[in-house]
Coordinates of C-alpha atoms and ligand atoms in Angstrom, one line a residue:
M105 CA 15.1 32.5 15.5
S106 CA 18.6 31.3 15.3
T107 CA 20.4 30.0 12.1
H108 CA 21.1 26.2 12.3
T109 CA 24.2 24.8 11.0
A110 CA 25.2 21.0 11.4
A111 CA 28.1 22.0 13.5
T112 CA 25.9 23.7 16.4
A113 CA 24.0 21.0 17.2
A114 CA 24.5 18.2 19.9
P115 CA 24.6 14.6 18.9
P116 CA 21.1 12.5 19.6
A117 CA 20.9 10.4 22.8
A118 CA 21.9 6.9 22.2
I119 CA 19.0 4.9 22.2
P120 CA 19.5 1.8 19.8
F121 CA 17.4 2.4 16.8
G122 CA 14.7 -0.5 17.1
E123 CA 13.8 1.1 20.5
W124 CA 13.5 4.6 19.0
M125 CA 11.3 3.5 16.4
H126 CA 9.0 1.5 18.8
D127 CA 8.8 4.6 21.1
V128 CA 8.2 7.0 18.0
Q129 CA 5.5 4.4 16.7
A130 CA 4.0 4.3 20.2
R131 CA 4.0 7.9 20.6
I132 CA 2.1 8.6 17.2
E133 CA -0.2 6.2 18.1
V134 CA -1.5 8.0 21.4
A135 CA -1.0 11.4 19.4
L136 CA -3.4 10.4 16.6
D137 CA -5.9 8.9 19.1
R138 CA -5.9 12.3 21.0
F139 CA -6.2 14.3 17.5
L140 CA -9.0 12.4 16.3
P141 CA -12.6 12.9 16.9
A142 CA -13.7 10.6 19.6
A143 CA -15.7 7.6 18.4
D144 CA -19.0 8.8 19.8
A145 CA -19.0 12.3 18.7
I146 CA -21.8 13.0 16.0
P147 CA -21.5 11.8 13.1
D148 CA -20.3 8.8 15.1
R149 CA -20.2 6.5 12.2
L150 CA -18.0 8.7 10.1
H151 CA -15.6 9.2 13.4
Q152 CA -15.5 5.5 13.9
A153 CA -14.4 5.0 10.4
M154 CA -11.5 7.7 10.6
R155 CA -10.1 6.0 13.6
Y156 CA -10.7 2.5 12.3
V157 CA -8.3 3.3 9.2
T158 CA -5.9 5.5 11.3
L159 CA -5.4 3.6 14.5
G160 CA -3.4 0.2 15.2
G161 CA -1.7 -0.4 11.7
G162 CA 1.0 0.9 9.5
K163 CA 4.7 1.2 9.8
R164 CA 4.5 5.0 10.2
V165 CA 7.5 5.5 8.0
R166 CA 6.5 9.2 7.3
P167 CA 6.3 10.0 11.1
L168 CA 9.4 8.4 11.7
L169 CA 11.0 10.4 9.0
A170 CA 9.7 13.5 10.6
F171 CA 11.1 12.6 14.0
A172 CA 14.3 11.7 12.6
A173 CA 14.8 15.0 10.6
G174 CA 13.9 16.8 13.7
E175 CA 16.9 15.6 15.5
L176 CA 18.9 17.9 13.0
T177 CA 17.5 20.8 14.4
G178 CA 16.8 20.0 18.0
A179 CA 13.0 20.0 17.5
A180 CA 10.5 19.4 20.6
P181 CA 8.6 16.0 20.3
E182 CA 5.5 17.8 21.2
Q183 CA 5.8 19.7 18.2
L184 CA 7.1 16.9 16.0
E185 CA 4.0 14.7 17.1
V186 CA 1.7 17.2 15.3
A187 CA 3.6 17.8 12.1
A188 CA 4.2 13.8 12.1
A189 CA 0.4 13.2 12.8
A190 CA -0.3 15.6 10.2
V191 CA 1.4 13.9 7.4
E192 CA 0.4 10.3 8.6
L193 CA -3.4 11.6 8.0
I194 CA -2.8 12.9 4.7
H195 CA -1.2 9.3 4.0
V196 CA -3.9 7.5 5.7
Y197 CA -6.8 9.5 3.5
S198 CA -4.6 8.7 0.1
L199 CA -5.0 4.8 1.3
V200 CA -8.4 5.1 1.7
H201 CA -9.3 6.8 -1.5
D202 CA -6.6 4.7 -3.3
D203 CA -8.5 1.5 -2.2
L204 CA -12.1 2.7 -3.6
P205 CA -13.4 0.7 -6.3
C206 CA -12.9 3.7 -8.6
M207 CA -9.3 3.5 -8.1
D208 CA -7.1 0.6 -7.2
D209 CA -10.2 -1.3 -6.0
D210 CA -8.8 -3.4 -3.1
V211 CA -10.4 -5.0 0.0
L212 CA -7.3 -5.4 2.1
R213 CA -5.4 -2.8 3.7
R214 CA -2.9 -2.8 6.7
G215 CA -4.2 -6.7 7.3
R216 CA -7.8 -5.4 7.5
P217 CA -10.7 -4.9 5.1
T218 CA -10.9 -1.7 3.5
C219 CA -12.5 1.1 4.6
H220 CA -15.4 1.2 1.8
V221 CA -15.5 -2.8 2.6
E222 CA -15.7 -2.6 6.4
F223 CA -18.1 0.5 6.1
D224 CA -19.4 1.7 2.9
E225 CA -18.2 3.9 -0.2
P226 CA -19.7 7.4 0.8
T227 CA -18.2 6.9 4.4
A228 CA -14.7 5.8 2.7
L229 CA -15.1 9.1 0.4
L230 CA -15.9 11.1 3.7
V231 CA -13.3 9.7 5.7
G232 CA -10.5 10.8 3.2
D233 CA -11.9 14.1 2.9
S234 CA -12.0 14.7 6.6
L235 CA -8.7 13.2 7.4
Q236 CA -7.2 15.7 4.9
T237 CA -8.9 18.7 6.6
L238 CA -7.9 17.6 10.0
A239 CA -4.3 17.6 8.9
F240 CA -4.4 20.8 7.8
G241 CA -6.1 22.2 10.8
L242 CA -3.4 20.5 12.9
L243 CA -0.5 22.6 11.3
A244 CA -2.9 25.8 11.6
G245 CA -2.8 25.3 15.2
E246 CA -6.1 24.0 15.9
S247 CA -6.8 22.6 19.1
T248 CA -8.4 19.2 19.2
G249 CA -9.4 16.5 21.9
G250 CA -10.2 19.1 24.3
A251 CA -6.9 20.9 24.3
S252 CA -7.4 24.6 25.1
S253 CA -4.2 25.9 23.5
P254 CA -2.9 25.3 19.8
L255 CA -1.0 21.9 19.5
L256 CA 1.4 23.3 17.3
A257 CA 2.9 26.3 18.6
L258 CA 5.6 27.7 16.4
A259 CA 6.3 31.1 14.9
P260 CA 3.1 31.9 12.6
A261 CA 5.4 32.3 9.4
R262 CA 6.9 29.0 10.1
Q263 CA 3.4 27.0 10.3
L264 CA 2.1 28.9 7.1
E265 CA 5.1 27.4 5.4
M266 CA 4.5 24.1 6.9
V267 CA 0.8 24.3 5.6
R268 CA 2.1 25.7 2.2
L269 CA 4.5 22.5 1.8
L270 CA 1.9 19.9 2.8
A271 CA -0.6 21.3 0.5
H272 CA 1.9 21.4 -2.5
A273 CA 3.1 17.9 -1.7
S274 CA -0.7 16.3 -1.4
G275 CA -2.4 18.2 -4.4
S276 CA -2.1 17.9 -8.3
L277 CA 1.7 19.1 -8.3
G278 CA 2.3 16.4 -5.6
M279 CA 0.5 13.0 -4.5
A280 CA -3.0 13.5 -6.0
G281 CA -0.9 14.5 -9.4
G282 CA 0.8 11.5 -9.3
Q283 CA -2.0 9.4 -8.7
A284 CA -3.6 10.7 -11.7
I285 CA -0.6 9.8 -14.0
D286 CA -0.5 6.4 -12.4
L287 CA -4.1 5.8 -13.3
A288 CA -3.4 7.0 -16.8
S289 CA -0.4 4.8 -17.2
V290 CA -2.1 1.5 -16.7
G291 CA -1.0 -0.8 -19.7
K292 CA 1.3 1.8 -21.2
P293 CA 5.2 1.3 -21.0
L294 CA 6.8 4.4 -19.3
N295 CA 10.5 5.1 -19.4
Q296 CA 12.6 5.3 -16.5
P297 CA 12.1 9.2 -16.3
E298 CA 8.6 9.2 -16.7
L299 CA 8.1 6.3 -13.9
E300 CA 10.5 8.6 -11.7
L301 CA 8.3 11.6 -12.1
M302 CA 5.1 9.3 -11.5
H303 CA 6.7 8.2 -8.4
A304 CA 8.3 11.5 -7.2
L305 CA 5.0 12.8 -7.2
K306 CA 2.8 9.9 -5.9
T307 CA 4.8 8.6 -2.9
G308 CA 7.9 10.7 -3.0
A309 CA 6.2 14.1 -2.5
L310 CA 4.9 13.1 0.9
I311 CA 7.9 11.3 2.2
R312 CA 9.7 14.7 1.3
A313 CA 7.0 16.7 3.4
A314 CA 7.4 14.5 6.2
T315 CA 11.2 15.0 6.3
L316 CA 11.2 18.7 5.9
L317 CA 8.1 19.3 8.2
G318 CA 10.1 17.3 11.0
A319 CA 13.1 19.7 10.5
L320 CA 10.8 22.8 10.3
C321 CA 9.6 21.9 13.6
G322 CA 13.0 23.0 15.1
E323 CA 15.9 25.7 14.5
A324 CA 15.9 27.4 11.3
M325 CA 18.3 25.7 9.0
D326 CA 20.7 27.5 6.6
D327 CA 20.3 27.0 2.7
T328 CA 23.1 24.8 2.5
A329 CA 21.6 22.3 5.1
R330 CA 18.2 22.6 3.8
A331 CA 19.0 21.9 0.4
A332 CA 21.5 18.5 1.7
L333 CA 18.1 17.6 3.6
D334 CA 15.9 18.2 0.4
R335 CA 18.3 16.1 -1.6
F336 CA 18.1 13.4 0.9
A337 CA 14.4 13.4 1.0
R338 CA 14.0 13.3 -2.7
R339 CA 16.0 10.3 -2.6
A340 CA 14.5 8.4 0.3
G341 CA 11.3 9.0 -1.3
L342 CA 12.2 7.3 -4.5
L343 CA 14.0 4.5 -2.5
F344 CA 10.9 3.9 -0.7
Q345 CA 8.9 3.5 -4.0
V346 CA 11.5 1.4 -5.6
V347 CA 11.4 -1.3 -2.4
D348 CA 7.8 -0.9 -2.5
D349 CA 7.8 -2.2 -6.2
I350 CA 10.5 -5.0 -5.4
L351 CA 8.2 -6.2 -2.2
D352 CA 5.0 -6.1 -4.6
C353 CA 6.4 -8.8 -6.4
T354 CA 8.3 -10.8 -3.8
A355 CA 6.5 -10.6 -0.6
S356 CA 3.1 -12.5 0.0
T357 CA -0.1 -10.9 0.8
A358 CA -0.1 -12.0 4.5
T359 CA 3.4 -10.4 4.9
L360 CA 2.7 -7.1 3.3
G361 CA -1.3 -7.2 4.9
K362 CA -2.3 -5.6 1.4
T363 CA -2.8 -7.4 -1.8
A364 CA 0.5 -8.7 -3.1
G365 CA 1.4 -8.8 -7.1
K366 CA -1.5 -5.9 -7.9
D367 CA 0.8 -3.9 -10.0
A368 CA 1.8 -6.8 -12.1
A369 CA -1.9 -7.9 -12.6
A370 CA -3.1 -4.5 -13.2
D371 CA -0.2 -4.1 -16.1
K372 CA 1.2 -1.2 -14.2
P373 CA 4.4 0.0 -15.0
T374 CA 7.1 -0.4 -12.2
Y375 CA 10.7 -0.5 -11.3
V376 CA 10.7 -4.2 -11.4
S377 CA 8.7 -4.5 -14.9
L378 CA 11.2 -1.8 -16.2
L379 CA 14.6 -2.9 -14.8
G380 CA 14.1 -6.4 -13.7
L381 CA 14.2 -7.8 -9.9
N382 CA 17.9 -7.6 -9.9
G383 CA 18.1 -4.1 -11.6
A384 CA 15.6 -2.7 -9.3
R385 CA 17.6 -4.0 -6.3
E386 CA 20.8 -2.4 -7.7
F387 CA 19.1 0.7 -8.3
A388 CA 17.6 0.6 -4.6
E389 CA 21.3 0.2 -3.5
R390 CA 22.5 3.5 -5.5
L391 CA 19.4 5.5 -4.3
R392 CA 20.2 4.5 -0.5
N393 CA 23.9 5.5 -1.3
E394 CA 22.9 8.8 -2.8
A395 CA 20.4 9.5 0.3
L396 CA 23.2 8.8 2.7
E397 CA 25.7 10.9 0.8
A398 CA 23.3 14.1 1.1
L399 CA 23.3 13.6 4.8
S400 CA 27.4 13.6 5.4
M401 CA 27.3 17.4 6.4
F402 CA 25.3 16.4 9.3
G403 CA 27.4 14.2 11.2
S404 CA 26.2 12.2 14.0
R405 CA 22.9 14.5 14.1
A406 CA 21.9 12.3 11.2
D407 CA 22.4 9.0 12.7
R408 CA 18.5 8.3 13.1
L409 CA 17.9 9.3 9.3
I410 CA 20.9 6.8 8.4
A411 CA 19.5 4.1 10.4
L412 CA 15.8 4.9 9.0
T413 CA 17.1 4.8 5.5
D414 CA 18.6 1.2 6.0
F415 CA 15.3 0.4 7.7
I416 CA 13.4 1.5 4.3
T417 CA 15.9 -0.1 2.1
H418 CA 15.8 -3.6 3.7
R419 CA 12.2 -3.6 5.1
K420 CA 10.3 -6.8 4.4
F421 CA 6.6 -5.3 4.4
Ligands
GRG508 C1 -5.9 8.8 -3.5 C2 -5.0 11.1 -3.7 C3 -4.8 9.6 -3.7 C4 -3.7 9.2 -3.8 C5 -3.2 7.9 -3.7 C6 -0.4 6.8 -2.1 C7 -1.2 6.5 -3.0 C8 -1.5 7.9 -3.8 C9 -1.5 5.4 -3.3 C10 -1.2 4.3 -2.4 C11 -0.9 3.1 -3.3 C12 0.4 2.5 -3.2 C13 0.6 1.1 -2.8 C14 1.5 3.3 -3.2 C15 3.0 3.0 -3.2 C16 3.8 3.3 -2.0 C17 3.0 3.5 -0.7 C18 2.3 4.8 -0.4 C19 2.6 2.6 -0.1 C20 2.0 2.3 1.2 O1 2.8 3.2 2.2 P1 3.3 2.4 3.3 O2 3.9 1.0 2.8 O3 2.0 2.0 4.1 O4 4.0 3.4 4.1 P2 1.9 1.8 5.7 O5 0.5 0.9 6.0 O6 2.9 0.8 6.5 O7 1.6 3.0 6.3

């Protein structure tokens, strides 16, 4: 595989960002529908619940990041949709488990009753488990939905690297670990480095994985390009969380599609409780600038990532 540098790549097609975002969201919806077991496949109630939580909702920020990062390395959409779906499935599993009574105990997600409310707690637990294994199956080249050849067909070493990356990002040294710190920190004031570690793991690890997996679907990157993309992904992950904290105390439940104000009500440390609303907004702006600086070496190939960073910064839900 040739080594990619920013200079070798052609600029992305000039589709307006809003249209591109809509296309990727539609594409990922179709892909997820195809990769998930059919609603009438036995055990049908479990499969219906997996489809209920995965389809028809969410901003699909992680798939968007994967597709935007794929533009840096000329990745094919057919490969990107598999990698992007794998990350989204892990994300949806985390939301389902996070909403359980033993964790955040929430009844509303993506504007609809949460999985354990609509189905039941054991089903919600199994939905999370099954989405997680489906994600890794996809990265390992599993064919689903009647496909006869592997859905992801890259060099085996590349796919192994992708499995490793997503496993690390999802586990106790990534998202699950961040959730453990989150649960243990209720009612405890955290300082900024402690808060940053919690969010780098809980939210940032998967955002970083989405970005790197997207790039890994295309030409190999040299070490400098990869380090720059990694720097971007870490800043973007933190930015996403800071904005999430701001929205939790400024947006309504109806707009968010999930219960607003939960962090303050649960006495959880957030960037707003630590820095105040204006301080959190200033911090978000700083993170946005740092994220964009990290992309400077990629030239116009990074246009989608730049626009997506602005979408993450200014999103309303
Ligand atoms: C249960 C292992 C385990 C982990 C849960 C991600 C997570 C860890 C919990 C979700 C709780 C939460 C509100 C985290 C803050 C940031 C976040 C991940 C928000 C939800 O992501 P969005 O805004 O959601 O991308 P949509 O619905 O648009 O996909």
